[in-house]
Tab-separated table of C-alpha atoms and ligand atoms in Angstrom:
chain	number	residue	atom	x	y	z
A	1127	MET	CA	0.000	0.000	0.000
A	1128	GLY	CA	1.259	3.461	-0.927
A	1129	ARG	CA	0.898	6.452	1.364
A	1130	VAL	CA	-1.878	7.890	-0.841
A	1131	GLN	CA	-3.130	4.596	-2.269
A	1132	ASP	CA	-6.006	5.009	-4.770
A	1133	LYS	CA	-6.563	8.662	-3.974
A	1134	VAL	CA	-7.273	10.942	-6.934
A	1135	VAL	CA	-5.461	14.287	-6.896
A	1136	VAL	CA	-5.864	17.279	-9.204
A	1137	ILE	CA	-2.616	19.171	-9.769
A	1138	THR	CA	-2.334	22.451	-11.669
A	1139	GLY	CA	0.968	23.409	-13.262
A	1140	ALA	CA	1.594	19.690	-13.702
A	1141	ALA	CA	3.461	19.852	-17.024
A	1142	ARG	CA	6.876	20.441	-15.484
A	1143	GLY	CA	8.818	21.568	-12.421
A	1144	GLN	CA	7.234	21.246	-9.017
A	1145	GLY	CA	3.821	20.267	-10.417
A	1146	ARG	CA	5.333	17.344	-12.286
A	1147	ALA	CA	7.355	16.340	-9.210
A	1148	HIS	CA	4.139	16.264	-7.169
A	1149	ALA	CA	2.413	14.144	-9.819
A	1150	LEU	CA	5.253	11.619	-9.855
A	1151	ARG	CA	5.706	11.480	-6.072
A	1152	LEU	CA	1.984	11.021	-5.469
A	1153	ALA	CA	1.675	8.448	-8.271
A	1154	ALA	CA	4.626	6.521	-6.855
A	1155	GLU	CA	2.655	6.330	-3.601
A	1156	GLY	CA	-0.488	5.034	-5.295
A	1157	ALA	CA	-2.452	8.102	-6.464
A	1158	ASP	CA	-4.125	8.766	-9.801
A	1159	VAL	CA	-3.729	12.274	-11.177
A	1160	ILE	CA	-5.726	14.928	-12.980
A	1161	ALA	CA	-2.910	16.972	-14.524
A	1162	VAL	CA	-3.756	20.516	-15.621
A	1163	ASP	CA	-1.511	23.067	-17.299
A	1164	ILE	CA	-1.869	26.119	-19.531
A	1165	CYS	CA	0.791	24.842	-21.973
A	1166	GLU	CA	1.263	28.272	-23.511
A	1167	ASP	CA	3.053	31.486	-22.659
A	1168	ILE	CA	1.722	34.582	-20.877
A	1169	ALA	CA	3.010	37.767	-22.546
A	1170	THR	CA	4.053	39.668	-19.409
A	1171	ASN	CA	5.956	36.694	-17.990
A	1172	GLY	CA	9.617	36.994	-18.936
A	1173	TYR	CA	10.324	33.262	-19.397
A	1174	PRO	CA	8.446	30.587	-21.348
A	1175	LEU	CA	5.834	28.428	-19.656
A	1176	ALA	CA	5.340	24.720	-20.281
A	1177	THR	CA	4.420	23.097	-23.596
A	1178	ARG	CA	1.977	20.367	-24.558
A	1179	GLU	CA	5.007	18.080	-24.932
A	1180	ASN	CA	5.942	18.776	-21.301
A	1181	LEU	CA	2.446	17.772	-20.182
A	1182	ASP	CA	2.605	14.637	-22.340
A	1183	GLU	CA	5.876	13.751	-20.648
A	1184	THR	CA	4.259	14.041	-17.206
A	1185	VAL	CA	1.504	11.721	-18.443
A	1186	ARG	CA	4.049	9.221	-19.761
A	1187	ARG	CA	5.952	9.168	-16.474
A	1188	VAL	CA	2.849	8.817	-14.286
A	1189	GLU	CA	1.632	5.926	-16.451
A	1190	LYS	CA	5.055	4.331	-16.217
A	1191	LEU	CA	4.511	4.232	-12.452
A	1192	GLY	CA	1.368	2.187	-13.100
A	1193	ARG	CA	-1.160	4.903	-12.255
A	1194	ARG	CA	-3.902	6.544	-14.285
A	1195	VAL	CA	-3.751	10.160	-15.388
A	1196	VAL	CA	-6.151	12.540	-17.112
A	1197	ALA	CA	-4.355	15.550	-18.614
A	1198	ARG	CA	-6.084	18.728	-19.687
A	1199	ARG	CA	-4.898	22.072	-21.025
A	1200	ALA	CA	-6.582	24.793	-19.011
A	1201	ASP	CA	-5.687	28.267	-17.792
A	1202	VAL	CA	-6.265	28.652	-14.041
A	1203	ARG	CA	-7.516	32.191	-14.774
A	1204	ASP	CA	-10.480	30.617	-16.586
A	1205	PRO	CA	-12.897	29.102	-14.041
A	1206	ALA	CA	-15.097	27.425	-16.681
A	1207	ALA	CA	-12.142	25.700	-18.348
A	1208	LEU	CA	-10.838	24.581	-14.983
A	1209	ARG	CA	-14.229	23.233	-13.921
A	1210	ALA	CA	-14.503	21.286	-17.187
A	1211	ALA	CA	-11.019	19.813	-16.700
A	1212	VAL	CA	-11.759	18.736	-13.118
A	1213	ASP	CA	-15.234	17.406	-13.958
A	1214	GLU	CA	-13.866	15.351	-16.858
A	1215	GLY	CA	-11.033	14.005	-14.739
A	1216	VAL	CA	-13.384	12.996	-11.942
A	1217	ALA	CA	-15.789	11.375	-14.440
A	1218	GLU	CA	-12.928	9.255	-15.754
A	1219	LEU	CA	-11.110	8.479	-12.492
A	1220	GLY	CA	-14.201	8.099	-10.338
A	1221	ARG	CA	-13.511	10.416	-7.410
A	1222	LEU	CA	-11.439	13.312	-6.080
A	1223	ASP	CA	-9.566	13.343	-2.771
A	1224	ALA	CA	-7.115	16.201	-2.968
A	1225	VAL	CA	-6.140	19.390	-4.748
A	1226	VAL	CA	-2.656	20.755	-5.310
A	1227	ALA	CA	-2.851	24.321	-6.673
A	1228	GLN	CA	0.685	24.669	-7.972
A	1229	ALA	CA	0.402	26.648	-11.231
A	1230	GLY	CA	2.089	30.013	-11.044
A	1231	ILE	CA	4.101	32.684	-12.813
A	1232	CYS	CA	6.578	35.334	-11.704
A	1233	PRO	CA	6.424	38.266	-14.147
A	1234	ILE	CA	9.220	40.279	-12.527
A	1235	GLY	CA	11.577	42.646	-14.187
A	1236	GLY	CA	9.628	42.719	-17.446
A	1237	GLU	CA	7.253	45.310	-18.774
A	1238	ARG	CA	6.313	47.989	-16.256
A	1239	SER	CA	2.576	47.790	-16.784
A	1240	ALA	CA	-0.495	47.230	-14.673
A	1241	GLN	CA	-1.005	44.107	-16.791
A	1242	ALA	CA	2.077	42.476	-15.250
A	1243	PHE	CA	0.653	43.129	-11.760
A	1244	LEU	CA	-2.764	41.801	-12.772
A	1245	ASP	CA	-1.354	38.704	-14.471
A	1246	ALA	CA	0.592	37.811	-11.327
A	1247	VAL	CA	-2.505	38.248	-9.185
A	1248	THR	CA	-4.961	36.480	-11.475
A	1249	VAL	CA	-2.686	33.466	-12.010
A	1250	ASP	CA	-1.080	33.204	-8.573
A	1251	PHE	CA	-4.087	34.074	-6.412
A	1252	ASN	CA	-7.319	33.935	-8.441
A	1253	GLY	CA	-5.988	30.735	-10.014
A	1254	VAL	CA	-5.771	29.104	-6.589
A	1255	VAL	CA	-9.321	30.160	-5.731
A	1256	HIS	CA	-10.617	28.901	-9.099
A	1257	THR	CA	-8.847	25.569	-8.584
A	1258	VAL	CA	-10.341	25.091	-5.134
A	1259	ASP	CA	-13.753	26.162	-6.425
A	1260	ALA	CA	-13.644	23.646	-9.274
A	1261	ALA	CA	-12.657	20.845	-6.910
A	1262	LEU	CA	-14.874	21.521	-3.892
A	1263	PRO	CA	-18.109	20.027	-5.268
A	1264	HIS	CA	-16.276	16.706	-5.657
A	1265	LEU	CA	-14.327	16.645	-2.403
A	1266	PRO	CA	-15.482	14.319	0.375
A	1267	ASP	CA	-15.135	15.080	4.060
A	1268	GLY	CA	-11.528	14.551	5.133
A	1269	ALA	CA	-10.098	15.718	1.805
A	1270	ALA	CA	-6.885	17.742	1.442
A	1271	ILE	CA	-6.214	21.079	-0.242
A	1272	VAL	CA	-2.655	22.292	-0.779
A	1273	ALA	CA	-1.764	25.672	-2.299
A	1274	THR	CA	1.688	26.811	-3.342
A	1275	GLY	CA	2.649	30.136	-1.859
A	1276	SER	CA	6.187	31.420	-1.690
A	1277	PHE	CA	8.851	32.545	0.700
A	1278	ALA	CA	8.278	35.892	-1.048
A	1279	GLY	CA	4.742	36.011	0.327
A	1280	LEU	CA	5.992	35.746	3.903
A	1281	VAL	CA	9.035	37.973	3.853
A	1282	PRO	CA	8.888	41.640	2.826
A	1283	ALA	CA	11.411	43.242	0.466
A	1284	THR	CA	11.828	40.210	-1.748
A	1285	THR	CA	9.817	40.299	-4.994
A	1286	ASP	CA	7.967	43.403	-3.750
A	1287	ASN	CA	11.119	45.400	-4.338
A	1288	PRO	CA	9.994	48.326	-6.547
A	1289	ALA	CA	13.019	47.757	-8.770
A	1290	LEU	CA	11.387	44.516	-9.913
A	1291	GLY	CA	8.392	46.330	-11.328
A	1292	PRO	CA	4.628	45.823	-11.051
A	1293	GLY	CA	4.898	42.089	-11.738
A	1294	GLY	CA	7.070	41.651	-8.655
A	1295	LEU	CA	4.640	43.654	-6.538
A	1296	GLY	CA	1.790	41.559	-7.914
A	1297	TYR	CA	3.658	38.357	-7.131
A	1298	SER	CA	4.194	39.254	-3.469
A	1299	PHE	CA	0.645	40.581	-3.190
A	1300	ALA	CA	-0.790	37.361	-4.635
A	1301	LYS	CA	1.320	35.110	-2.435
A	1302	ARG	CA	0.330	37.011	0.714
A	1303	GLN	CA	-3.290	36.488	-0.299
A	1304	VAL	CA	-2.663	32.762	-0.792
A	1305	ALA	CA	-1.394	32.568	2.800
A	1306	ALA	CA	-4.449	34.436	4.104
A	1307	PHE	CA	-6.858	32.425	1.935
A	1308	VAL	CA	-5.474	29.128	3.211
A	1309	HIS	CA	-5.802	30.330	6.787
A	1310	ASP	CA	-9.423	31.413	6.338
A	1311	LEU	CA	-10.489	28.454	4.209
A	1312	ALA	CA	-9.097	26.084	6.832
A	1313	ILE	CA	-11.548	27.614	9.312
A	1314	VAL	CA	-14.468	27.358	6.880
A	1315	LEU	CA	-13.783	23.716	5.968
A	1316	ALA	CA	-12.812	22.478	9.441
A	1317	PRO	CA	-16.323	21.166	10.240
A	1318	ARG	CA	-15.897	18.791	7.281
A	1319	GLN	CA	-12.376	17.873	8.384
A	1320	ILE	CA	-11.037	19.104	5.048
A	1321	ARG	CA	-7.443	20.181	5.572
A	1322	VAL	CA	-6.176	23.333	3.864
A	1323	ASN	CA	-2.465	24.075	3.914
A	1324	ALA	CA	0.037	26.229	2.059
A	1325	VAL	CA	3.551	25.226	1.044
A	1326	HIS	CA	6.008	28.097	0.767
A	1327	PRO	CA	9.153	27.182	-1.175
A	1328	SER	CA	12.391	29.068	-1.174
A	1329	ASN	CA	14.289	29.180	-4.473
A	1330	CYS	CA	13.383	25.944	-6.203
A	1331	ASN	CA	15.438	24.415	-8.999
A	1332	THR	CA	12.858	24.723	-11.800
A	1333	ASP	CA	12.517	26.651	-15.070
A	1334	MET	CA	11.057	29.577	-13.150
A	1335	LEU	CA	14.290	30.059	-11.206
A	1336	ASN	CA	16.559	29.002	-14.061
A	1337	SER	CA	15.583	31.904	-16.279
A	1338	ASP	CA	17.301	35.064	-17.494
A	1339	VAL	CA	14.851	37.288	-15.604
A	1340	MET	CA	15.752	35.560	-12.340
A	1341	TYR	CA	19.476	35.749	-13.077
A	1342	ARG	CA	19.085	39.506	-13.613
A	1343	THR	CA	17.048	39.793	-10.405
A	1344	PHE	CA	19.734	38.093	-8.370
A	1345	ARG	CA	22.643	39.808	-10.142
A	1346	PRO	CA	21.468	43.363	-10.954
A	1347	ASP	CA	25.131	44.369	-10.990
A	1348	LEU	CA	25.753	42.471	-14.252
A	1349	GLU	CA	24.538	43.287	-17.775
A	1350	GLU	CA	23.847	39.718	-18.886
A	1351	PRO	CA	24.274	37.403	-15.914
A	1352	THR	CA	24.436	33.660	-16.441
A	1353	ARG	CA	23.209	30.865	-14.190
A	1354	GLU	CA	26.734	30.545	-12.883
A	1355	ASP	CA	26.729	34.238	-11.906
A	1356	ALA	CA	23.378	33.833	-10.147
A	1357	LEU	CA	24.534	30.733	-8.281
A	1358	SER	CA	26.741	32.874	-6.078
A	1359	ALA	CA	23.747	35.036	-5.079
A	1360	PHE	CA	21.037	32.350	-4.680
A	1361	PRO	CA	22.262	31.138	-1.238
A	1362	ALA	CA	21.409	34.517	0.352
A	1363	MET	CA	17.785	33.353	0.317
A	1364	THR	CA	18.392	30.415	2.653
A	1365	GLY	CA	19.749	29.967	6.145
A	1366	PHE	CA	21.502	26.749	5.205
A	1367	GLY	CA	23.628	28.491	2.586
A	1368	ILE	CA	22.294	26.313	-0.226
A	1369	PRO	CA	21.243	27.918	-3.547
A	1370	TYR	CA	17.839	26.230	-3.865
A	1371	VAL	CA	15.729	23.270	-2.892
A	1372	GLU	CA	14.777	20.632	-5.443
A	1373	PRO	CA	11.184	20.126	-6.712
A	1374	GLU	CA	11.274	16.695	-5.036
A	1375	ASP	CA	11.836	18.375	-1.654
A	1376	ILE	CA	8.578	20.259	-2.115
A	1377	ALA	CA	6.856	17.118	-3.393
A	1378	ASP	CA	7.751	15.296	-0.168
A	1379	THR	CA	5.915	17.954	1.849
A	1380	VAL	CA	2.961	17.888	-0.556
A	1381	LEU	CA	2.794	14.097	-0.205
A	1382	PHE	CA	2.647	14.434	3.580
A	1383	LEU	CA	-0.116	17.041	3.342
A	1384	VAL	CA	-2.182	14.907	0.940
A	1385	SER	CA	-1.682	11.709	2.947
A	1386	GLU	CA	-3.566	10.658	6.064
A	1387	GLU	CA	-0.361	11.264	8.026
A	1388	SER	CA	-1.429	14.913	8.176
A	1389	ARG	CA	-5.068	14.237	9.037
A	1390	TYR	CA	-5.023	16.771	11.889
A	1391	VAL	CA	-2.774	19.309	10.180
A	1392	THR	CA	-4.629	22.306	8.780
A	1393	GLY	CA	-4.245	26.041	8.275
A	1394	MET	CA	-0.479	25.634	8.172
A	1395	GLN	CA	2.034	27.764	6.327
A	1396	MET	CA	4.603	25.067	5.610
A	1397	ARG	CA	7.889	26.663	4.697
A	1398	VAL	CA	10.352	24.521	2.760
A	1399	ASP	CA	13.015	27.165	2.687
A	1400	ALA	CA	16.146	25.800	4.311
A	1401	GLY	CA	15.883	28.346	7.116
A	1402	GLY	CA	15.418	31.427	4.946
A	1403	TYR	CA	12.417	32.711	6.890
A	1404	VAL	CA	13.743	32.300	10.410
A	1405	LYS	CA	16.988	33.888	9.307
A	1406	ARG	CA	15.094	37.094	8.466
A	1407	ARG	CA	12.218	37.031	10.945
A	1408	PRO	CA	13.133	35.612	14.321
A	1409	GLN	CA	9.872	36.926	15.822
A	1410	PRO	CA	6.689	34.840	15.848
A	1411	PRO	CA	5.054	35.095	12.412
A	1412	ALA	CA	1.686	36.667	11.725
A	1413	PHE	CA	0.440	33.364	10.328
B	1400	NAD	N1	10.838	28.020	-8.508
B	1400	NAD	C1	10.929	28.799	-7.450
B	1400	NAD	O1	12.005	29.301	-7.109
B	1400	NAD	C2	9.693	29.066	-6.626
B	1400	NAD	C3	9.853	29.608	-5.339
B	1400	NAD	C4	8.725	29.878	-4.586
B	1400	NAD	C5	7.475	29.599	-5.095
B	1400	NAD	N2	7.359	29.067	-6.337
B	1400	NAD	C6	6.016	28.836	-6.848
B	1400	NAD	O2	5.937	27.626	-7.595
B	1400	NAD	C7	5.101	27.849	-8.739
B	1400	NAD	C8	5.912	27.674	-9.988
B	1400	NAD	O3	6.290	26.326	-10.109
B	1400	NAD	P1	7.728	25.900	-10.622
B	1400	NAD	O4	8.736	26.430	-9.697
B	1400	NAD	O5	7.653	24.444	-10.885
B	1400	NAD	O6	7.910	26.735	-12.000
B	1400	NAD	P2	7.578	26.334	-13.492
B	1400	NAD	O7	7.523	27.608	-14.252
B	1400	NAD	O8	8.523	25.273	-13.972
B	1400	NAD	O9	6.141	25.646	-13.420
B	1400	NAD	C9	4.947	26.395	-13.390
B	1400	NAD	C10	3.910	25.595	-14.176
B	1400	NAD	O10	2.653	26.279	-14.081
B	1400	NAD	C11	2.090	26.380	-15.386
B	1400	NAD	N3	1.221	27.562	-15.436
B	1400	NAD	C12	1.606	28.858	-15.360
B	1400	NAD	N4	0.545	29.669	-15.488
B	1400	NAD	C13	-0.542	28.855	-15.616
B	1400	NAD	C14	-1.920	29.105	-15.788
B	1400	NAD	N5	-2.405	30.361	-15.868
B	1400	NAD	N6	-2.766	28.063	-15.863
B	1400	NAD	C15	-2.293	26.787	-15.798
B	1400	NAD	N7	-0.982	26.484	-15.670
B	1400	NAD	C16	-0.116	27.520	-15.572
B	1400	NAD	C17	3.295	26.494	-16.305
B	1400	NAD	O11	3.000	26.178	-17.652
B	1400	NAD	C18	4.274	25.519	-15.658
B	1400	NAD	O12	4.093	24.202	-16.122
B	1400	NAD	C19	4.560	29.254	-8.628
B	1400	NAD	O13	3.328	29.240	-7.938
B	1400	NAD	C20	5.621	29.913	-7.824
B	1400	NAD	O14	5.141	31.041	-7.163
B	1400	NAD	C21	8.431	28.798	-7.102
């Protein structure tokens, strides 16, 4: 028996990175997956998003683990598309036990427009609400909801640095709202014993971090910084002095939060940040 044997989990942002890692970790522990991803770019976001081929690869790898998967292209900003994807997945897989709202963008350092702010908010916050809303009608008592926040939503003066433009402000704004939403939703759903938790990663070794916009963010002193240049600056984010955590490190926490091992864990802001938060904020946190 796996730790999430025969549970069905919907995961957004499942085509690559952390979302794919969650799909594979959960499948390896016995879950079937509804894998959702936009599979196209968003203009204000300064690095490419996943492709259909990336999503197909997630499907291939989940099936290789012997589990079923329903994959759908949908934009988390579009509640109707998301509802259709979840409904179709549940019709095929027979049930829904958990939600992992992982899809996200970080449109920092790009165009200085209100659109960049709004795109960050509508993907990174509204997208989480839409995902939960699409799933809730299917969720039984005792289900699990996990939303991806960010270290940047808990610590000021990270992406909300004005030098990073409206997209950075929008990113921090959205992630703070994710933390608050999880807190409040945990209260609302407690009578049904539905657990609602946020995972807040530090730098994570995915395409989002490994992008020119991030290299420029971490090395504003250089004209065209490379990954190697950024590697010397990444460790400032953590207390352990490491440059980033791996997607599989986040997936381990997601697995715990989806499994029955966390049946009494709710409303938590789970930081997987190698000590980055406590390094900056030794006082008790607001959440
Ligand atoms: N990588 C990091 O350093 C880091 C740190 C903290 C938090 N996060 C959070 O993790 C998430 C990003 O995941 P990642 O690190 O694997 O990066 P990633 O860019 O590799 O993956 C993000 C996935 O989400 C998908 N996506 C983006 N917008 C979407 C939309 N509107 N609808 C559906 N799918 C969409 C992308 O296509 C991609 O597959 C974001 O929520 C981000 O805030 C990342």
